[in-house]
Backbone atoms as SQL, in Angstrom:
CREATE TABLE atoms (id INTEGER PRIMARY KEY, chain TEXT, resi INTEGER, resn TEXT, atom TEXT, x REAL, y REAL, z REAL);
INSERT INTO atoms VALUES
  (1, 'A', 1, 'UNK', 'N', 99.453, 87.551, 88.776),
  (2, 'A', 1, 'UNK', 'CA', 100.630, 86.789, 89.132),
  (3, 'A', 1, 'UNK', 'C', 101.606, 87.626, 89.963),
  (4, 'A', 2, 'UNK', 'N', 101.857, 88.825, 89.760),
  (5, 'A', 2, 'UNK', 'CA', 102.432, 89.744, 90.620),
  (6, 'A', 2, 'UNK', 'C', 102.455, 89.859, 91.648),
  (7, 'A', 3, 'UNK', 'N', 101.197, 89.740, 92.444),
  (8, 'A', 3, 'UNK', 'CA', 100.616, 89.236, 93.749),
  (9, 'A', 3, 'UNK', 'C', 101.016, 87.923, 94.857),
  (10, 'A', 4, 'UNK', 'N', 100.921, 87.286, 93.094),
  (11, 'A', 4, 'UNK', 'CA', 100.908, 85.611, 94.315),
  (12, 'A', 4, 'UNK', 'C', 102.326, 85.144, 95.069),
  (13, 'A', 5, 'UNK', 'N', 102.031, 84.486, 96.007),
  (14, 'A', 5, 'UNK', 'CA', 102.969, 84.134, 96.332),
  (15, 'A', 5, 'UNK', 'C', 104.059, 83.456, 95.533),
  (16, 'A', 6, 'UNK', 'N', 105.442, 83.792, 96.200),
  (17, 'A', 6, 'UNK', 'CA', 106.035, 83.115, 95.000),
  (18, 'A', 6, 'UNK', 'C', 106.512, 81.676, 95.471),
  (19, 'A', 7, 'UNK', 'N', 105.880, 81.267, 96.193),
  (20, 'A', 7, 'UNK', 'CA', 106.286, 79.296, 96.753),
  (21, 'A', 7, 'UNK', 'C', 104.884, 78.885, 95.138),
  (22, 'A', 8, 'UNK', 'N', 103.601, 79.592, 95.320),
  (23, 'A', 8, 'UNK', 'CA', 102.703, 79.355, 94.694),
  (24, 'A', 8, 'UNK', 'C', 102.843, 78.858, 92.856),
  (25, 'A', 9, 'UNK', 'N', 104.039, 80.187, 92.455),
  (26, 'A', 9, 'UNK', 'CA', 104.150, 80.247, 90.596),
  (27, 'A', 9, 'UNK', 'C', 105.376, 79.714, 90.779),
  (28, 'A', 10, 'UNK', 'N', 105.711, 78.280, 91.210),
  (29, 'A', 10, 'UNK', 'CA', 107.076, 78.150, 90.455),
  (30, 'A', 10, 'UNK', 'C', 106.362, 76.752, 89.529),
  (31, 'A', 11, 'UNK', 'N', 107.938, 76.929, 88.671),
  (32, 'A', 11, 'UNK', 'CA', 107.427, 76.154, 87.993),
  (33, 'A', 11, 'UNK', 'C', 107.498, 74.294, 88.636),
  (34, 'A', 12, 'UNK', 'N', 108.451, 74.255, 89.326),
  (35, 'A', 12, 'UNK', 'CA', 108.465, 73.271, 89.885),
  (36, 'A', 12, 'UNK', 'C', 108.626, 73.285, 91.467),
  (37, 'A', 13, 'UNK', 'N', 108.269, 71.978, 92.609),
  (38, 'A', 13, 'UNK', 'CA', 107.812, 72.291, 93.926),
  (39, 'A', 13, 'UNK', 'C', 109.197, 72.725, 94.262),
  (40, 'A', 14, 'UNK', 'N', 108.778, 73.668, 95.393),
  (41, 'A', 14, 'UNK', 'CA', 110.466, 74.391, 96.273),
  (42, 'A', 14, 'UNK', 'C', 111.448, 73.011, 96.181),
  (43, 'A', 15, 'UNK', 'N', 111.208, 71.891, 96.830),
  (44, 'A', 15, 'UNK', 'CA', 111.566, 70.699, 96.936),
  (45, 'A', 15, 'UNK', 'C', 112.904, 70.572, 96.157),
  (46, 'A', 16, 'UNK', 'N', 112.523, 70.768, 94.523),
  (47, 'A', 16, 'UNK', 'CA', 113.091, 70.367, 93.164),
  (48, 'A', 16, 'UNK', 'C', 114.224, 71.327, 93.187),
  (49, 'A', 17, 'UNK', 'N', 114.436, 72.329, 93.630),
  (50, 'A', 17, 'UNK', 'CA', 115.445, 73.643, 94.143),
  (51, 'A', 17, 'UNK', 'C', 116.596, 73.457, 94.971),
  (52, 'A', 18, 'UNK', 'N', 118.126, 73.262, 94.409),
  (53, 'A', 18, 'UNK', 'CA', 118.712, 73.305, 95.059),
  (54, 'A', 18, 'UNK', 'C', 119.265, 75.316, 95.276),
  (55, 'A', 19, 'UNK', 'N', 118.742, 75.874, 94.625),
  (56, 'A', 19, 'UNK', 'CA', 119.708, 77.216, 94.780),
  (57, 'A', 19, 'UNK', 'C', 118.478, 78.566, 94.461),
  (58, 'A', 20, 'UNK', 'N', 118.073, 79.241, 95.445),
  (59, 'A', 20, 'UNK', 'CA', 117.198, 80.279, 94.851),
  (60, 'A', 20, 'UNK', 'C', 117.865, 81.757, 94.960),
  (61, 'A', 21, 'UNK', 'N', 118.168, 82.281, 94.496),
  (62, 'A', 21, 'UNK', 'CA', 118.943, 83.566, 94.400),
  (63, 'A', 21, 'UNK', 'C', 117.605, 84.870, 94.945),
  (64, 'A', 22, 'UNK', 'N', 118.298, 85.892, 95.086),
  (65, 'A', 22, 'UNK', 'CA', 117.545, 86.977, 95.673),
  (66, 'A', 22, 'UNK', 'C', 118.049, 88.281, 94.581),
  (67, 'A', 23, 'UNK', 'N', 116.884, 89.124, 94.770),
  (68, 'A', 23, 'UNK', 'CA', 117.406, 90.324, 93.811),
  (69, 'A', 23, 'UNK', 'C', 118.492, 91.186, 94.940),
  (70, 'A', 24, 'UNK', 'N', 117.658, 91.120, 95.889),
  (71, 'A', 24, 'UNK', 'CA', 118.459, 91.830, 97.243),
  (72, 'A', 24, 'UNK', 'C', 120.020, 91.604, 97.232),
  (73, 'A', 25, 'UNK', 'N', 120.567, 90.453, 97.077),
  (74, 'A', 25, 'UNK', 'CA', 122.119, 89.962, 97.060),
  (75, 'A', 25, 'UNK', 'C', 121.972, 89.635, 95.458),
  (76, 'A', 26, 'UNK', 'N', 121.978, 89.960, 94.601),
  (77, 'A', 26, 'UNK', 'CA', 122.263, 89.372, 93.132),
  (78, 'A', 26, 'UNK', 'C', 123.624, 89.265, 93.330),
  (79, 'A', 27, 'UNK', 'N', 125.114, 90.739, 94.024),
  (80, 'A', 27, 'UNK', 'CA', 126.058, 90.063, 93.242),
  (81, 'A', 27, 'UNK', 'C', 126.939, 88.416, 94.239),
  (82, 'A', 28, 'UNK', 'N', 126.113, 88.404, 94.966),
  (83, 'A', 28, 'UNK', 'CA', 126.491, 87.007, 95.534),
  (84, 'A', 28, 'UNK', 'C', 126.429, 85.834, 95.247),
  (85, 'A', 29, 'UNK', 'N', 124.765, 85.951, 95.160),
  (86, 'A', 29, 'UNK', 'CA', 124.008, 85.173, 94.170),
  (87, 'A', 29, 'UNK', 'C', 124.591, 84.639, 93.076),
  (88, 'A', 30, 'UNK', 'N', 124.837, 85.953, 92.443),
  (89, 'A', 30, 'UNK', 'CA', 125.179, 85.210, 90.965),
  (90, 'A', 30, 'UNK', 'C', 126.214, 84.904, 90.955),
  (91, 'A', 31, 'UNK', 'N', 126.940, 85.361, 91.514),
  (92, 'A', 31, 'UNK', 'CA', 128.395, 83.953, 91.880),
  (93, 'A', 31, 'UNK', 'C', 128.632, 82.848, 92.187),
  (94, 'A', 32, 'UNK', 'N', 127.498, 82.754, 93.024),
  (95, 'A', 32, 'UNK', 'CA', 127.107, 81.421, 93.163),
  (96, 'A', 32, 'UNK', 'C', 127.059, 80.566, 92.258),
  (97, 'A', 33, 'UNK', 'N', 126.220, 81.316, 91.420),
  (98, 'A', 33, 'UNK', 'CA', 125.070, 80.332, 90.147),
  (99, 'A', 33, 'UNK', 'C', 126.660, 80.286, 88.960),
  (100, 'A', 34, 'UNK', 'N', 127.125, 80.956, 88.788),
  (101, 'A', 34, 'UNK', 'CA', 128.117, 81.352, 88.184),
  (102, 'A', 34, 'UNK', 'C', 129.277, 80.093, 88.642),
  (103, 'A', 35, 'UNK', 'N', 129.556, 80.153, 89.730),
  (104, 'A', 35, 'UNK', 'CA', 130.453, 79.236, 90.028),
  (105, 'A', 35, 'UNK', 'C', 130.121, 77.461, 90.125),
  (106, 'A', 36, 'UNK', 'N', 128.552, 77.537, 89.973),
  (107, 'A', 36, 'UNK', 'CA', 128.134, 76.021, 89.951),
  (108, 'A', 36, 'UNK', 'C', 128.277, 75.682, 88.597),
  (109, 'A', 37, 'UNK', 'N', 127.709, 76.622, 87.918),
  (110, 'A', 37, 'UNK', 'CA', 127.249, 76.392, 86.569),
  (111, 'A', 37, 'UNK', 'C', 128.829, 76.283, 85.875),
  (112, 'A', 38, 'UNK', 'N', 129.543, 77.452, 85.691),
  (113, 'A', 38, 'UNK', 'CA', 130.421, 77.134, 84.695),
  (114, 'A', 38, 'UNK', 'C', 132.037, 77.388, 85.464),
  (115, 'A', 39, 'UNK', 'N', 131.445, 77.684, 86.399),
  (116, 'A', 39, 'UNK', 'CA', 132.806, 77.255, 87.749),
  (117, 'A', 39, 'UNK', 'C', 133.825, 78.564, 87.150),
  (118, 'A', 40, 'UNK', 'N', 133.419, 79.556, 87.770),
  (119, 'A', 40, 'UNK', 'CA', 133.690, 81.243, 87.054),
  (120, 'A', 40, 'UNK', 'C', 133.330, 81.677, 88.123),
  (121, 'A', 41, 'UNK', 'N', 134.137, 82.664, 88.575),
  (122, 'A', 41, 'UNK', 'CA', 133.512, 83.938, 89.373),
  (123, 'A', 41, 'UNK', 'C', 132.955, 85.601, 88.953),
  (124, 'A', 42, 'UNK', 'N', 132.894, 86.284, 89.151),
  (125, 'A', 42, 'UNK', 'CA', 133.247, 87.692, 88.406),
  (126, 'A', 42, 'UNK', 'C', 134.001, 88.425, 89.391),
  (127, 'A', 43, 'UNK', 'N', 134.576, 89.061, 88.443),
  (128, 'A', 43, 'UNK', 'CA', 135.898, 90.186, 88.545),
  (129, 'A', 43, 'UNK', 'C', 135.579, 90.683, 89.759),
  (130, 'A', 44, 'UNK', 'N', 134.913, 91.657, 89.683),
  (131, 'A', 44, 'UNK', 'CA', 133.920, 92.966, 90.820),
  (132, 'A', 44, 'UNK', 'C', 132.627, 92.734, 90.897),
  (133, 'A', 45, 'UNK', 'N', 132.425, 93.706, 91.338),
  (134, 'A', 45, 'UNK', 'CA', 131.120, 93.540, 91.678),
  (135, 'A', 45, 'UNK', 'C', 130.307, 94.294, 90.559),
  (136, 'A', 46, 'UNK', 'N', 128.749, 93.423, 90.299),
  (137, 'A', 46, 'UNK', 'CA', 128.175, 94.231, 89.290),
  (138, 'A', 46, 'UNK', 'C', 128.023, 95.684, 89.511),
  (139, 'A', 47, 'UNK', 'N', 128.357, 96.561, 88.247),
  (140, 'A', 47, 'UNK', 'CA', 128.228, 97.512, 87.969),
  (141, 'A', 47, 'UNK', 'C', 126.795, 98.435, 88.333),
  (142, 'A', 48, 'UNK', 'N', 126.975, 99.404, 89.280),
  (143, 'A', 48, 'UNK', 'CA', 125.680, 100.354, 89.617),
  (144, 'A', 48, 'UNK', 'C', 125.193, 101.621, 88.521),
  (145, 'A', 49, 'UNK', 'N', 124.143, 101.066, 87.576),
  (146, 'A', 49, 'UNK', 'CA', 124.175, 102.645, 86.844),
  (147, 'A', 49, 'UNK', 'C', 123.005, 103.398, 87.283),
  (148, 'A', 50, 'UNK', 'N', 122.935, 104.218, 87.282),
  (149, 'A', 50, 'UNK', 'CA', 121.727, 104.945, 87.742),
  (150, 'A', 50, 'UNK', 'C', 120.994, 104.708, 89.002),
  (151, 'A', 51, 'UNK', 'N', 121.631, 104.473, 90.382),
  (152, 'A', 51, 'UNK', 'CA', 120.722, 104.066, 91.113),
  (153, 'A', 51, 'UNK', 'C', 119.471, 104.373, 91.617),
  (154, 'A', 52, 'UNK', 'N', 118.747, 103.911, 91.450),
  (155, 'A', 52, 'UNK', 'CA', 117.067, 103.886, 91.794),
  (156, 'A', 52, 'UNK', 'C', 116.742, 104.176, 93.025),
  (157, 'A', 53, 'UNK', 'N', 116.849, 105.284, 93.692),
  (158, 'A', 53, 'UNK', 'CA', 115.809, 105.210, 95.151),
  (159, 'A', 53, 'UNK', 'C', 114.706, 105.621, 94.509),
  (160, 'A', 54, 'UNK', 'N', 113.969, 104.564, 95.079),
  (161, 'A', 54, 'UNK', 'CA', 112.130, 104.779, 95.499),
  (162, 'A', 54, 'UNK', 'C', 111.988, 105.264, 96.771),
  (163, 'A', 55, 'UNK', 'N', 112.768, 105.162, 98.049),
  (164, 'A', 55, 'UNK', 'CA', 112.668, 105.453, 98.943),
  (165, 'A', 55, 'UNK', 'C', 111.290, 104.797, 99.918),
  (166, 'A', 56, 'UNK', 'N', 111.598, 103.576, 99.227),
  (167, 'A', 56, 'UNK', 'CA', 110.185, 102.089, 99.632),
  (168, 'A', 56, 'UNK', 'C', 109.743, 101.839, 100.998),
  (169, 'A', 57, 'UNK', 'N', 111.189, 101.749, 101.554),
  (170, 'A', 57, 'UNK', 'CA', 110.973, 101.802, 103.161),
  (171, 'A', 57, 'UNK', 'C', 109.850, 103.063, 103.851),
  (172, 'A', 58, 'UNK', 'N', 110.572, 104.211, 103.853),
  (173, 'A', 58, 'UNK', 'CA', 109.707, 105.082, 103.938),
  (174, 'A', 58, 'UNK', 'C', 107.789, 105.099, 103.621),
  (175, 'A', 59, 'UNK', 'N', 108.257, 104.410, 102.565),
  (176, 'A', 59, 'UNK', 'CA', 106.557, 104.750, 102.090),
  (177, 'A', 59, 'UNK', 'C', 105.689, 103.770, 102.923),
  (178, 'A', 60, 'UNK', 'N', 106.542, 102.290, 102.827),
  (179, 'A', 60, 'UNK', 'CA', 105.851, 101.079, 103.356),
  (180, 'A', 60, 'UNK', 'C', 105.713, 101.706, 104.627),
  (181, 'A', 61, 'UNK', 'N', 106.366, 102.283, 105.464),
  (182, 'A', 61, 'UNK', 'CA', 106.195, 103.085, 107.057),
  (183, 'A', 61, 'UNK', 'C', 104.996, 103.623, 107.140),
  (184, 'A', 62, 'UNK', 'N', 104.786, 104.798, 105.561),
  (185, 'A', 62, 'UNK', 'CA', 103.649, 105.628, 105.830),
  (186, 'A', 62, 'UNK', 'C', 102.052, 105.001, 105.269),
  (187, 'A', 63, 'UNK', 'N', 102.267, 103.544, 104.775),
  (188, 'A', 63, 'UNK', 'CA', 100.810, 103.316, 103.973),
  (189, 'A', 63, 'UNK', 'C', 100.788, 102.086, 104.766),
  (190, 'A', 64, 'UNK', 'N', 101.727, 101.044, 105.471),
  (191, 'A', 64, 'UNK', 'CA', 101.240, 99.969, 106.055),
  (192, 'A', 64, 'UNK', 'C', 101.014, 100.229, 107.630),
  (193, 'A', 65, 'UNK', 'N', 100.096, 100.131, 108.439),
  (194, 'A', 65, 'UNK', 'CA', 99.406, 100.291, 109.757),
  (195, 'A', 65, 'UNK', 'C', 99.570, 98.722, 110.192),
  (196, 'A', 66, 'UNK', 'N', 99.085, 98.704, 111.091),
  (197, 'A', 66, 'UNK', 'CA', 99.279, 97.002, 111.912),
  (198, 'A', 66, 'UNK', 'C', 98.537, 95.986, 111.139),
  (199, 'A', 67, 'UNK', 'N', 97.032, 96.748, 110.951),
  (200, 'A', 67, 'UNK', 'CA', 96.114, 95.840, 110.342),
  (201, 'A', 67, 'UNK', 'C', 96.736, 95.041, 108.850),
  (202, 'A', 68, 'UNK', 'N', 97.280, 96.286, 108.011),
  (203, 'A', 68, 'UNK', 'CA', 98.099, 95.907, 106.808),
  (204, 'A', 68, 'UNK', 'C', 98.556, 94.771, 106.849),
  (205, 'A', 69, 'UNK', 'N', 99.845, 95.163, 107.999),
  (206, 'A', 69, 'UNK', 'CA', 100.824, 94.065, 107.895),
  (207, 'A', 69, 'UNK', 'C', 100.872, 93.082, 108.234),
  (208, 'A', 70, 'UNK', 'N', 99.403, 92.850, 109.156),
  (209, 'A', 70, 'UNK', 'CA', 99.153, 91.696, 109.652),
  (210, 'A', 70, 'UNK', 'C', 98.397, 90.630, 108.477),
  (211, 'A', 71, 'UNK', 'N', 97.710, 91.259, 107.872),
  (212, 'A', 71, 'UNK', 'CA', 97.081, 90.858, 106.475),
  (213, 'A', 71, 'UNK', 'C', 98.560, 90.661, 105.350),
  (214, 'A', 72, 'UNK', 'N', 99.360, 91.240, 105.492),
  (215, 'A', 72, 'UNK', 'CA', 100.330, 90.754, 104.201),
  (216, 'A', 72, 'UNK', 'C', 101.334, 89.640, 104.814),
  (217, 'A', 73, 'UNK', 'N', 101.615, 89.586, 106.464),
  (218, 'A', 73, 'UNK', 'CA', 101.811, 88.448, 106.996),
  (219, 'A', 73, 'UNK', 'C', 101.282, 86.645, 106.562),
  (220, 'A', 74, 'UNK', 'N', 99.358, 87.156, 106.698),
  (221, 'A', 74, 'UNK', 'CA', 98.545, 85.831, 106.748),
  (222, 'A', 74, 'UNK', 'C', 99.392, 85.395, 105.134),
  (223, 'A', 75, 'UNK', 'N', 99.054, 86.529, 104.071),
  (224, 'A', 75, 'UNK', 'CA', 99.072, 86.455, 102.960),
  (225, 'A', 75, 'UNK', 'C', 100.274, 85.937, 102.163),
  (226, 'A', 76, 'UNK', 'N', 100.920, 86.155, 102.957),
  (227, 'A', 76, 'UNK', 'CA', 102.325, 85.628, 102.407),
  (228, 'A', 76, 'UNK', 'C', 103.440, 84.745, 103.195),
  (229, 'A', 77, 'UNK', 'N', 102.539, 84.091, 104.260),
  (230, 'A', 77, 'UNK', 'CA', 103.546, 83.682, 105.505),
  (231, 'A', 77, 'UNK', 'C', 104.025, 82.298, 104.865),
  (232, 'A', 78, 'UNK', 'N', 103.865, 81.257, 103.585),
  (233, 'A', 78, 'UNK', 'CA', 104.408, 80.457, 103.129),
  (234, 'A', 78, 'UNK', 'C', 106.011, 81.275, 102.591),
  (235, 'A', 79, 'UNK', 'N', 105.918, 81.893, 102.069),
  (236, 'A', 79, 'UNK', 'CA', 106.556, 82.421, 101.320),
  (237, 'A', 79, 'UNK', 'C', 107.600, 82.953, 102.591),
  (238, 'A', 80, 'UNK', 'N', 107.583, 83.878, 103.733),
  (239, 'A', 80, 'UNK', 'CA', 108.125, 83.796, 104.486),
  (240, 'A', 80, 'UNK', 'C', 108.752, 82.621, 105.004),
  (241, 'A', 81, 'UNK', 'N', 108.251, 81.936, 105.655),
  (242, 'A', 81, 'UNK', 'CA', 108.755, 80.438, 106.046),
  (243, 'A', 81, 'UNK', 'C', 109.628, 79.727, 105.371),
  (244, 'A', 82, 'UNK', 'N', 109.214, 79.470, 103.780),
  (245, 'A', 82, 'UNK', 'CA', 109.891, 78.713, 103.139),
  (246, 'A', 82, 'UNK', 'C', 111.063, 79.160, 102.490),
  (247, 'A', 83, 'UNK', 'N', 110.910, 80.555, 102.274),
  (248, 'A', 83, 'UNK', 'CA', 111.992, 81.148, 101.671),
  (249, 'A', 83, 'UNK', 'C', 113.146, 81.831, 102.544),
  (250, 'A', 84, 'UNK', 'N', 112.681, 82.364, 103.784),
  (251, 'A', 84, 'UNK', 'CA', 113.590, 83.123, 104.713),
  (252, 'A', 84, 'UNK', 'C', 113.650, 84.453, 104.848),
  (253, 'A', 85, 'UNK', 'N', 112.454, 84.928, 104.160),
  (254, 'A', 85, 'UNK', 'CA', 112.142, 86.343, 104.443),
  (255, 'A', 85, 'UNK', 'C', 112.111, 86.992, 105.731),
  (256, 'A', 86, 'UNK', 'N', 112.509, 87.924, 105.874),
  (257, 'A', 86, 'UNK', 'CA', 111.645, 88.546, 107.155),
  (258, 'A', 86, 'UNK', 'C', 110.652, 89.029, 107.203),
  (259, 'A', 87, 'UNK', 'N', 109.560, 88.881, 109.065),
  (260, 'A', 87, 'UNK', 'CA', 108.353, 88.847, 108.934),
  (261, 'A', 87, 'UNK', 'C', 108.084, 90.405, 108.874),
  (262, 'A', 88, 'UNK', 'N', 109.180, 90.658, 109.371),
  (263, 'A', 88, 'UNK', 'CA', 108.726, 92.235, 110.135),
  (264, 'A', 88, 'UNK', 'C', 109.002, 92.968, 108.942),
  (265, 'A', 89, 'UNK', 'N', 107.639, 93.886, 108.909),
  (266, 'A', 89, 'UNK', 'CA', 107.706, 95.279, 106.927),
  (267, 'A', 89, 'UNK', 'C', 108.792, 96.242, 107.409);
């Protein structure tokens, strides 16, 4: 499941979705969801503890080649499209 696309595991069709949040923007996001739901904002912005570099970019540079990305393109180009990803790794 980790793999699949994610238009593929929802539980219901994109269609049924008025609001899909991103981990990338959570504290926006969840203001959003926050302000529909119980009509609240938050204070600041969520709290950073420990930040995590993986330093992902980098790596995706050094392990994806054209062929890769052209294959994680085919592989995931619903998911691009429908969601608003960008194509380019």
């Amino acid at each position: 499941m980790h793999w699949a696309p994610q238009v593929e595991i929802l539980c219901l069709p994109l269609e049924c979705f008025d609001f899909i949040g991103r981990i990338e923007s959570i504290d926006r996001d969840l203001n959003q969801v926050l302000q529909r739901v119980f009509k609240v904002q938050l204070e600041s912005p969520l709290p950073q503890t420990g930040r995590h570099h993986t330093q992902a970019n980098q790596k995706l540079k050094e392990a994806y080649g054209m062929e890769e990305r052209q294959i994680v393109n085919r592989l995931y180009v619903t998911d691009f499209l429908k969601l608003g990803y960008p194509q380019d790794l």
